[in-house]
CSV table of C-alpha atoms and ligand atoms in Angstrom, one decimal:
chain,number,residue,atom,x,y,z
J,1,MET,CA,82.0,73.7,101.3
J,2,ARG,CA,81.4,76.5,103.7
J,3,VAL,CA,79.6,79.1,101.6
J,4,LEU,CA,78.9,82.7,102.6
J,5,VAL,CA,75.8,83.9,100.7
J,6,THR,CA,75.3,87.6,100.4
J,7,GLY,CA,71.8,88.6,99.5
J,8,GLY,CA,70.5,85.1,100.6
J,9,ALA,CA,67.2,86.5,101.8
J,10,GLY,CA,66.4,87.7,98.3
J,11,TYR,CA,64.6,86.0,95.4
J,12,ILE,CA,67.5,84.2,93.7
J,13,GLY,CA,69.6,83.9,96.9
J,14,SER,CA,66.9,82.2,98.9
J,15,HIS,CA,66.2,79.6,96.2
J,16,THR,CA,69.9,78.9,95.7
J,17,LEU,CA,70.3,78.6,99.5
J,18,VAL,CA,67.8,75.7,99.6
J,19,GLU,CA,69.6,73.9,96.8
J,20,LEU,CA,73.0,74.6,98.4
J,21,LEU,CA,71.9,73.0,101.7
J,22,ALA,CA,70.4,70.1,99.9
J,23,ASP,CA,73.7,69.5,98.2
J,24,GLY,CA,75.4,69.2,101.6
J,25,HIS,CA,77.1,72.6,101.9
J,26,GLU,CA,77.1,74.7,105.0
J,27,ALA,CA,75.9,78.3,104.6
J,28,LEU,CA,76.0,81.7,106.3
J,29,VAL,CA,73.6,84.3,104.9
J,30,VAL,CA,74.6,88.0,105.1
J,31,ASP,CA,71.7,90.3,104.1
J,32,ASN,CA,70.6,93.7,105.2
J,33,LEU,CA,66.9,92.8,104.4
J,34,SER,CA,66.6,96.0,102.3
J,35,ASN,CA,64.8,93.9,99.7
J,36,GLY,CA,64.9,90.4,101.2
J,37,PHE,CA,62.6,88.7,103.7
J,38,GLN,CA,63.2,87.1,107.1
J,39,GLU,CA,60.3,84.8,106.2
J,40,ALA,CA,62.1,83.6,103.1
J,41,LEU,CA,64.9,82.4,105.4
J,42,ASN,CA,62.5,80.8,107.7
J,43,ARG,CA,61.0,78.8,104.8
J,44,ALA,CA,64.4,77.9,103.5
J,45,LYS,CA,65.1,76.4,106.9
J,46,GLN,CA,61.9,74.5,106.9
J,47,LEU,CA,62.3,73.2,103.3
J,48,SER,CA,65.9,72.1,103.7
J,49,ASN,CA,65.5,70.9,107.3
J,50,LYS,CA,69.1,72.2,107.8
J,51,HIS,CA,70.6,74.8,110.0
J,52,PHE,CA,72.4,77.8,108.6
J,53,GLY,CA,73.5,81.1,110.0
J,54,PHE,CA,72.1,84.6,109.2
J,55,ILE,CA,73.7,87.9,109.9
J,56,ASP,CA,71.6,91.0,109.3
J,57,CYS,CA,74.2,93.4,108.0
J,58,ASP,CA,75.1,95.5,105.0
J,59,ILE,CA,78.1,94.2,103.1
J,60,ARG,CA,79.5,97.7,103.1
J,61,ASP,CA,79.8,97.5,106.9
J,62,ALA,CA,83.4,96.3,106.9
J,63,VAL,CA,83.5,95.6,110.7
J,64,SER,CA,80.5,93.4,110.8
J,65,LEU,CA,81.5,91.7,107.5
J,66,GLY,CA,85.0,91.0,108.9
J,67,LYS,CA,83.4,89.4,112.0
J,68,ALA,CA,81.3,87.2,109.8
J,69,PHE,CA,84.3,86.0,107.8
J,70,ALA,CA,86.4,85.5,111.0
J,71,ALA,CA,83.7,83.4,112.6
J,72,PHE,CA,82.5,81.4,109.6
J,73,LYS,CA,85.7,81.0,107.7
J,74,PRO,CA,84.0,80.5,104.3
J,75,ASP,CA,85.6,78.5,101.5
J,76,ALA,CA,83.6,80.4,98.9
J,77,VAL,CA,81.2,83.3,98.5
J,78,LEU,CA,77.9,83.4,96.4
J,79,HIS,CA,77.4,87.1,95.9
J,80,PHE,CA,73.8,88.0,95.2
J,81,ALA,CA,73.5,91.2,97.3
J,82,GLY,CA,72.8,94.3,95.3
J,83,LEU,CA,70.2,96.7,93.9
J,84,LYS,CA,68.5,95.5,90.7
J,85,ALA,CA,65.9,98.0,89.4
J,86,VAL,CA,66.9,99.5,86.1
J,87,GLY,CA,64.6,102.5,86.3
J,88,GLU,CA,65.6,103.3,89.9
J,89,SER,CA,69.3,103.2,88.8
J,90,VAL,CA,68.6,106.0,86.3
J,91,GLU,CA,67.0,108.1,89.1
J,92,LYS,CA,69.6,107.2,91.8
J,93,PRO,CA,72.8,106.2,90.0
J,94,LEU,CA,75.0,106.9,93.0
J,95,ALA,CA,73.0,104.6,95.2
J,96,TYR,CA,73.7,101.8,92.6
J,97,TYR,CA,77.4,102.5,92.3
J,98,ASP,CA,77.6,102.7,96.1
J,99,ASN,CA,75.7,99.5,96.8
J,100,ASN,CA,76.7,97.3,93.9
J,101,VAL,CA,80.3,98.5,93.3
J,102,GLY,CA,81.2,99.7,96.8
J,103,GLY,CA,79.5,96.6,98.3
J,104,THR,CA,81.6,94.2,96.2
J,105,LEU,CA,84.8,96.1,97.0
J,106,SER,CA,84.1,95.8,100.7
J,107,LEU,CA,83.4,92.1,100.1
J,108,LEU,CA,86.6,91.4,98.2
J,109,ARG,CA,88.6,93.2,100.9
J,110,ALA,CA,87.1,91.0,103.5
J,111,MET,CA,87.8,87.9,101.4
J,112,ASP,CA,91.4,88.9,101.0
J,113,ALA,CA,91.8,89.7,104.7
J,114,HIS,CA,90.4,86.2,105.6
J,115,GLY,CA,92.0,84.1,102.8
J,116,CYS,CA,88.8,83.3,101.0
J,117,GLN,CA,89.6,82.8,97.3
J,118,ARG,CA,86.4,81.8,95.5
J,119,ILE,CA,83.5,83.9,94.4
J,120,VAL,CA,80.5,83.4,92.2
J,121,PHE,CA,78.8,86.7,91.3
J,122,SER,CA,75.3,87.5,90.1
J,123,SER,CA,75.9,89.4,86.8
J,124,SER,CA,73.3,90.0,84.2
J,125,ALA,CA,72.7,89.9,80.5
J,126,THR,CA,72.2,93.6,80.8
J,127,VAL,CA,76.0,94.0,80.5
J,128,TYR,CA,75.6,93.4,76.7
J,129,GLY,CA,73.3,96.4,76.2
J,130,THR,CA,71.5,96.5,72.8
J,131,PRO,CA,72.2,93.3,71.0
J,132,HIS,CA,74.2,93.5,67.8
J,133,TYR,CA,73.3,89.8,67.0
J,134,LEU,CA,71.4,86.9,68.6
J,135,PRO,CA,71.9,84.7,70.4
J,136,LEU,CA,74.1,86.7,72.7
J,137,ASP,CA,77.4,84.9,73.3
J,138,GLU,CA,80.1,85.9,75.8
J,139,ALA,CA,82.1,87.5,73.0
J,140,HIS,CA,79.4,90.1,72.3
J,141,PRO,CA,80.5,93.7,73.0
J,142,LEU,CA,79.8,94.9,76.6
J,143,GLU,CA,77.8,98.1,76.3
J,144,PRO,CA,75.4,98.6,79.1
J,145,VAL,CA,72.8,101.2,78.6
J,146,ASN,CA,71.9,102.2,82.2
J,147,PRO,CA,73.7,102.7,85.5
J,148,TYR,CA,72.5,99.3,86.8
J,149,GLY,CA,74.2,97.6,83.9
J,150,GLN,CA,77.3,99.7,84.3
J,151,THR,CA,77.6,98.6,87.9
J,152,LYS,CA,77.4,94.9,86.8
J,153,LEU,CA,80.1,95.5,84.2
J,154,MET,CA,82.3,97.4,86.8
J,155,VAL,CA,82.0,94.5,89.2
J,156,GLU,CA,83.0,92.0,86.5
J,157,THR,CA,86.0,94.2,85.7
J,158,MET,CA,87.0,94.4,89.4
J,159,LEU,CA,86.7,90.6,89.7
J,160,ARG,CA,88.8,90.1,86.5
J,161,ASP,CA,91.5,92.2,88.1
J,162,TRP,CA,91.2,90.6,91.5
J,163,ALA,CA,91.4,87.0,90.2
J,164,GLY,CA,94.7,85.2,89.9
J,165,ASP,CA,97.3,83.9,92.3
J,166,GLY,CA,94.8,81.2,93.5
J,167,ARG,CA,91.8,83.6,93.5
J,168,LYS,CA,88.9,82.4,91.3
J,169,ALA,CA,85.9,84.4,90.2
J,170,CYS,CA,82.9,83.4,88.1
J,171,ALA,CA,80.4,85.9,86.9
J,172,LEU,CA,77.1,84.4,85.9
J,173,ARG,CA,75.2,86.5,83.4
J,174,TYR,CA,71.6,85.7,84.1
J,175,PHE,CA,69.1,86.3,81.4
J,176,ASN,CA,65.5,86.6,82.8
J,177,PRO,CA,65.0,84.6,86.1
J,178,VAL,CA,61.4,83.4,86.7
J,179,GLY,CA,59.4,80.8,88.6
J,180,ALA,CA,59.4,79.6,92.2
J,181,HIS,CA,60.3,76.7,94.4
J,182,GLU,CA,58.3,73.6,93.4
J,183,SER,CA,56.8,73.4,97.0
J,184,GLY,CA,55.1,76.8,96.5
J,185,ARG,CA,56.6,77.9,99.8
J,186,MET,CA,59.2,80.2,98.3
J,187,GLY,CA,58.9,82.6,95.3
J,188,GLU,CA,59.3,86.1,94.1
J,189,ASP,CA,57.7,88.9,96.2
J,190,PRO,CA,58.4,92.3,94.7
J,191,ARG,CA,57.9,95.3,97.0
J,192,GLY,CA,55.5,97.8,95.2
J,193,ILE,CA,54.6,97.5,91.6
J,194,PRO,CA,56.5,94.6,90.0
J,195,ASN,CA,59.0,95.8,87.3
J,196,ASN,CA,59.3,92.4,85.8
J,197,LEU,CA,56.8,90.6,83.6
J,198,MET,CA,56.1,87.2,85.4
J,199,PRO,CA,55.6,88.7,88.9
J,200,TYR,CA,53.2,91.3,87.3
J,201,VAL,CA,51.3,88.6,85.5
J,202,ALA,CA,51.1,86.6,88.7
J,203,GLN,CA,49.6,89.5,90.5
J,204,VAL,CA,47.0,90.0,87.7
J,205,ALA,CA,46.1,86.3,87.9
J,206,ILE,CA,45.6,86.4,91.7
J,207,GLY,CA,43.5,89.6,91.4
J,208,ARG,CA,45.9,92.1,93.0
J,209,ARG,CA,46.1,94.0,89.8
J,210,ASP,CA,43.5,94.5,87.1
J,211,ALA,CA,45.4,93.9,83.9
J,212,LEU,CA,48.9,93.6,82.4
J,213,ASN,CA,50.2,96.5,80.3
J,214,VAL,CA,51.9,94.9,77.4
J,215,PHE,CA,54.8,97.2,76.4
J,216,GLY,CA,54.8,97.2,72.6
J,217,ASN,CA,53.2,94.9,70.1
J,218,ASP,CA,55.0,96.1,67.0
J,219,TYR,CA,58.4,94.5,67.5
J,220,ASP,CA,60.1,92.4,64.9
J,221,THR,CA,59.2,89.1,66.7
J,222,ARG,CA,56.8,86.2,66.0
J,223,ASP,CA,53.8,88.1,67.4
J,224,GLY,CA,55.1,91.6,67.8
J,225,THR,CA,55.7,91.5,71.5
J,226,GLY,CA,59.1,91.5,73.2
J,227,GLU,CA,61.0,88.2,73.4
J,228,ARG,CA,63.2,87.1,76.3
J,229,ASP,CA,65.1,84.0,77.5
J,230,TYR,CA,63.4,83.1,80.7
J,231,ILE,CA,65.4,80.9,83.0
J,232,HIS,CA,63.7,78.9,85.8
J,233,ILE,CA,64.9,79.8,89.3
J,234,THR,CA,65.7,76.2,90.1
J,235,ASP,CA,67.9,75.8,87.0
J,236,LEU,CA,69.5,79.1,87.9
J,237,ALA,CA,70.2,77.8,91.5
J,238,HIS,CA,71.7,74.7,90.1
J,239,ALA,CA,74.0,76.8,87.9
J,240,HIS,CA,75.5,78.2,91.1
J,241,LEU,CA,76.2,74.8,92.5
J,242,ALA,CA,77.8,73.7,89.2
J,243,SER,CA,79.9,76.9,89.3
J,244,LEU,CA,81.1,76.1,92.9
J,245,ARG,CA,82.0,72.6,91.7
J,246,ALA,CA,83.8,73.8,88.6
J,247,LEU,CA,85.5,76.9,89.9
J,248,ASP,CA,88.9,75.5,90.7
J,249,ASP,CA,89.2,74.1,87.1
J,250,LEU,CA,88.0,77.2,85.4
J,251,ALA,CA,90.1,80.2,84.2
J,252,ASP,CA,90.9,82.6,87.1
J,253,PHE,CA,88.0,84.8,85.8
J,254,GLU,CA,85.1,83.5,83.8
J,255,ALA,CA,81.9,85.2,82.7
J,256,LEU,CA,79.2,82.8,81.5
J,257,ASN,CA,75.7,83.2,80.2
J,258,ILE,CA,72.9,81.5,82.1
J,259,GLY,CA,69.9,81.1,79.9
J,260,THR,CA,68.0,78.4,78.0
J,261,GLY,CA,68.9,79.4,74.4
J,262,ALA,CA,65.2,79.8,73.6
J,263,GLY,CA,63.0,82.8,73.5
J,264,THR,CA,59.4,83.4,74.7
J,265,THR,CA,57.4,86.4,73.8
J,266,VAL,CA,55.2,88.4,76.2
J,267,LYS,CA,52.1,86.9,74.6
J,268,GLU,CA,53.5,83.4,74.9
J,269,LEU,CA,54.3,83.9,78.5
J,270,VAL,CA,50.8,85.3,79.2
J,271,ASP,CA,49.3,82.3,77.5
J,272,ALA,CA,51.5,79.8,79.4
J,273,TYR,CA,50.5,81.6,82.7
J,274,ALA,CA,46.8,81.6,81.9
J,275,GLN,CA,47.0,77.9,81.2
J,276,ALA,CA,48.9,77.2,84.5
J,277,ALA,CA,46.5,79.3,86.5
J,278,GLY,CA,43.3,78.3,84.7
J,279,ARG,CA,42.4,82.0,84.6
J,280,GLU,CA,42.3,84.7,82.0
J,281,ILE,CA,45.0,87.4,82.1
J,282,LYS,CA,43.5,90.7,81.0
J,283,CYS,CA,46.0,92.6,78.8
J,284,TYR,CA,46.1,96.2,77.5
J,285,TYR,CA,48.4,96.9,74.6
J,286,VAL,CA,50.4,100.1,75.3
J,287,GLY,CA,53.5,101.6,73.7
J,288,PRO,CA,56.9,100.2,74.2
J,289,ARG,CA,58.8,100.8,77.4
J,290,ALA,CA,61.8,103.1,77.1
J,291,GLY,CA,65.1,101.2,76.8
J,292,ASP,CA,63.5,97.9,75.8
J,293,VAL,CA,64.7,95.8,72.9
J,294,ALA,CA,62.8,93.4,70.7
J,295,SER,CA,64.6,90.2,71.7
J,296,THR,CA,67.3,88.9,73.9
J,297,ILE,CA,68.3,85.3,73.8
J,298,ALA,CA,71.3,83.6,75.4
J,299,CYS,CA,73.9,81.3,73.8
J,300,PRO,CA,74.4,79.1,76.9
J,301,LYS,CA,76.9,76.8,75.2
J,302,GLN,CA,79.9,77.9,77.3
J,303,ALA,CA,78.1,77.4,80.6
J,304,GLN,CA,77.0,74.0,79.4
J,305,ALA,CA,80.5,73.0,78.5
J,306,LYS,CA,82.4,74.6,81.4
J,307,LEU,CA,80.0,74.0,84.2
J,308,ASP,CA,78.4,70.7,82.9
J,309,TRP,CA,75.1,72.4,83.5
J,310,THR,CA,72.1,72.9,81.3
J,311,ALA,CA,68.6,74.4,81.8
J,312,ARG,CA,66.0,71.6,82.1
J,313,LEU,CA,62.8,73.5,82.8
J,314,ASN,CA,60.7,75.6,80.5
J,315,ILE,CA,58.2,78.5,80.6
J,316,ASP,CA,55.3,76.1,81.4
J,317,ASP,CA,57.2,74.7,84.4
J,318,ALA,CA,58.0,78.2,85.5
J,319,SER,CA,54.4,79.4,85.1
J,320,ARG,CA,53.1,76.5,87.1
J,321,ALA,CA,55.6,77.0,89.9
J,322,SER,CA,55.0,80.7,90.0
J,323,TRP,CA,51.2,80.2,90.2
J,324,HIS,CA,51.6,77.5,92.9
J,325,TRP,CA,53.6,80.1,95.0
J,326,GLN,CA,51.3,83.0,94.2
J,327,SER,CA,48.0,81.1,94.8
J,328,GLN,CA,49.2,79.8,98.1
J,329,ASN,CA,50.7,83.1,99.1
J,330,PRO,CA,48.5,85.8,97.6
J,331,GLU,CA,50.4,88.5,99.6
J,332,GLY,CA,53.8,87.0,99.2
J,333,TYR,CA,55.7,86.6,102.4
J,334,GLY,CA,53.3,89.1,104.0
J,335,GLU,CA,56.0,91.3,105.5
P,401,LIG,P1,66.7,90.6,95.5
P,401,LIG,O1,66.5,92.1,95.6
P,401,LIG,O2,65.5,89.8,95.7
P,401,LIG,O3,67.9,90.1,96.3
P,401,LIG,C1,69.0,90.9,96.7
P,401,LIG,C2,69.2,90.7,98.2
P,401,LIG,O4,70.4,91.5,98.5
P,401,LIG,C3,68.1,91.2,99.0
P,401,LIG,O5,67.7,90.3,100.0
P,401,LIG,C4,68.6,92.5,99.7
P,401,LIG,O6,68.1,92.7,101.0
P,401,LIG,C5,70.1,92.2,99.7
P,401,LIG,N1,71.0,93.4,99.7
P,401,LIG,C6,71.0,94.4,98.8
P,401,LIG,N2,72.0,95.2,99.1
P,401,LIG,C7,72.7,94.7,100.2
P,401,LIG,C8,73.8,95.2,100.9
P,401,LIG,N3,74.4,96.3,100.6
P,401,LIG,N4,74.2,94.4,102.0
P,401,LIG,C9,73.5,93.3,102.3
P,401,LIG,N5,72.4,92.8,101.6
P,401,LIG,C10,72.0,93.5,100.6
P,401,LIG,O7,67.2,90.4,94.0
P,401,LIG,P2,67.4,89.0,93.1
P,401,LIG,O8,66.4,89.1,92.0
P,401,LIG,O9,67.4,87.9,94.1
P,401,LIG,O10,68.8,89.3,92.5
P,401,LIG,C11,70.0,88.8,93.1
P,401,LIG,C12,71.2,89.3,92.3
P,401,LIG,O11,71.0,88.8,91.0
P,401,LIG,C13,71.3,90.8,92.2
P,401,LIG,O12,72.7,91.1,92.3
P,401,LIG,C14,70.7,91.2,90.9
P,401,LIG,O13,71.3,92.3,90.3
P,401,LIG,C15,71.1,89.9,90.1
P,401,LIG,N6,70.3,89.7,88.9
P,401,LIG,C16,68.9,89.6,89.1
P,401,LIG,C17,68.1,89.4,88.0
P,401,LIG,C18,66.6,89.4,88.1
P,401,LIG,O14,65.9,89.6,87.1
P,401,LIG,N7,66.1,89.1,89.3
P,401,LIG,C19,68.7,89.3,86.7
P,401,LIG,C20,70.1,89.4,86.6
P,401,LIG,C21,70.9,89.6,87.7
P,402,LIG,C1,60.3,91.3,79.9
P,402,LIG,C2,59.4,91.6,78.7
P,402,LIG,C3,58.9,93.9,78.5
P,402,LIG,C4,56.6,94.2,82.3
P,402,LIG,C5,65.0,93.2,83.2
P,402,LIG,C6,66.3,94.0,83.4
P,402,LIG,C7,67.4,93.1,83.3
P,402,LIG,C8,67.3,91.9,84.3
P,402,LIG,C9,66.0,91.2,84.1
P,402,LIG,C10,68.5,92.3,86.3
P,402,LIG,C11,59.8,92.8,78.0
P,402,LIG,C12,57.6,93.1,78.9
P,402,LIG,C13,57.4,93.7,81.2
P,402,LIG,C14,55.2,94.6,82.0
P,402,LIG,C15,55.5,94.0,79.7
P,402,LIG,N1,67.4,92.3,85.6
P,402,LIG,N2,56.8,93.7,80.0
P,402,LIG,N3,54.8,94.5,80.8
P,402,LIG,O1,63.4,94.1,80.7
P,402,LIG,O2,64.0,91.8,79.8
P,402,LIG,O3,65.0,92.6,81.9
P,402,LIG,O4,64.9,92.2,84.2
P,402,LIG,O5,69.6,92.2,85.9
P,402,LIG,O6,68.6,93.8,83.6
P,402,LIG,O7,66.3,95.0,82.4
P,402,LIG,O8,62.6,92.0,81.9
P,402,LIG,O9,60.6,91.2,83.0
P,402,LIG,O10,61.0,93.7,82.8
P,402,LIG,O11,60.4,92.4,80.8
P,402,LIG,O12,55.0,94.0,78.6
P,402,LIG,O13,54.5,95.1,82.9
P,402,LIG,O14,58.1,91.8,79.2
P,402,LIG,O15,58.6,95.0,77.7
P,402,LIG,O16,59.5,92.6,76.6
P,402,LIG,P1,63.7,92.7,81.0
P,402,LIG,P2,61.1,92.3,82.2
């Protein structure tokens, strides 16, 4: 397939790009580099040893996007582009509605104008809000608790309405993506202080930060720390390939959980990382972070059945891969 990849210079997009090229697809990346890296694209090219196009543009720029569609004539879109920081979305909600909802609207208009009828969208487990039960299945109520989550739900709603008449949309609800490419050449490189746990732990391990603040140790979990379903970035990338393959046989709109079905606590992740790095991870136990819940765990059965996909890697694999990347690239992509 000819696949247009929005946000392909970002963390999940760049890793998926490499797997996409390895699977024999052609790709055109559209990214405004607001949170992505030219160097990630350079390395994707080296790792895949394949050519792909790159257009530095914002998906809300209808003219440039239209030119990209006209020139590349994609069969499908993998749509990663968007803003993703929960806290920032509370401070700047309109920026999130503009980028995530407005950006997707612009993208769907371009797809319609150019007869492109297949899209796989980066949704998030955050659409469920506070769990009523675990594991979270796709029938769980959709009650996002912050503007970021609202934008993901609004895009899902838009896709549901857009799909039909030959148009196919699949929203992948990622749980907690972690890890890095097995080569150690690509990984996660957050700008500023990492919001997410594994990149923070990685920066403690490499000595860029003194210690991890563990947010809460009195939750109703095995050891009192928060429990999440961490999905290895390589498994996540493969879920996108599986979605592209399955799309024509799926319902017009599908929303599927992408997780492992197993939980790991903060303490367990820190232990796995310390083992992988062969270093101690200093921790301070502080109060819970506002908006956090004790546990989120995916029920991935629908994705397994409908995509013929299953997660194969675990938290030890992800910790080793992340450390491989962080230790070889202490300053990330260095941009
Ligand atoms: P990322 O920030 O690394 O990648 C997003 C990419 O999109 C960046 O390269 C950025 O430059 C680009 N971008 C943003 N707005 C754009 C615009 N208007 N036009 C063109 N390019 C634009 O984030 P990621 O972790 O790779 O996440 C990818 C997608 O997956 C996002 O939609 C995110 O909401 C979703 N998601 C991420 C997680 C996670 O924990 N990382 C979890 C669930 C869902
Ligand atoms: C994991 C656990 C924290 C940092 C977020 C978004 C979600 C999705 C994935 C995009 C929790 C604890 C964390 C730290 C800590 N993103 N923690 N110290 O909150 O499950 O999900 O990223 O869609 O929408 O909300 O992930 O990695 O931030 O936290 O103790 O410095 O680690 O309390 O228990 P979260 P996370």
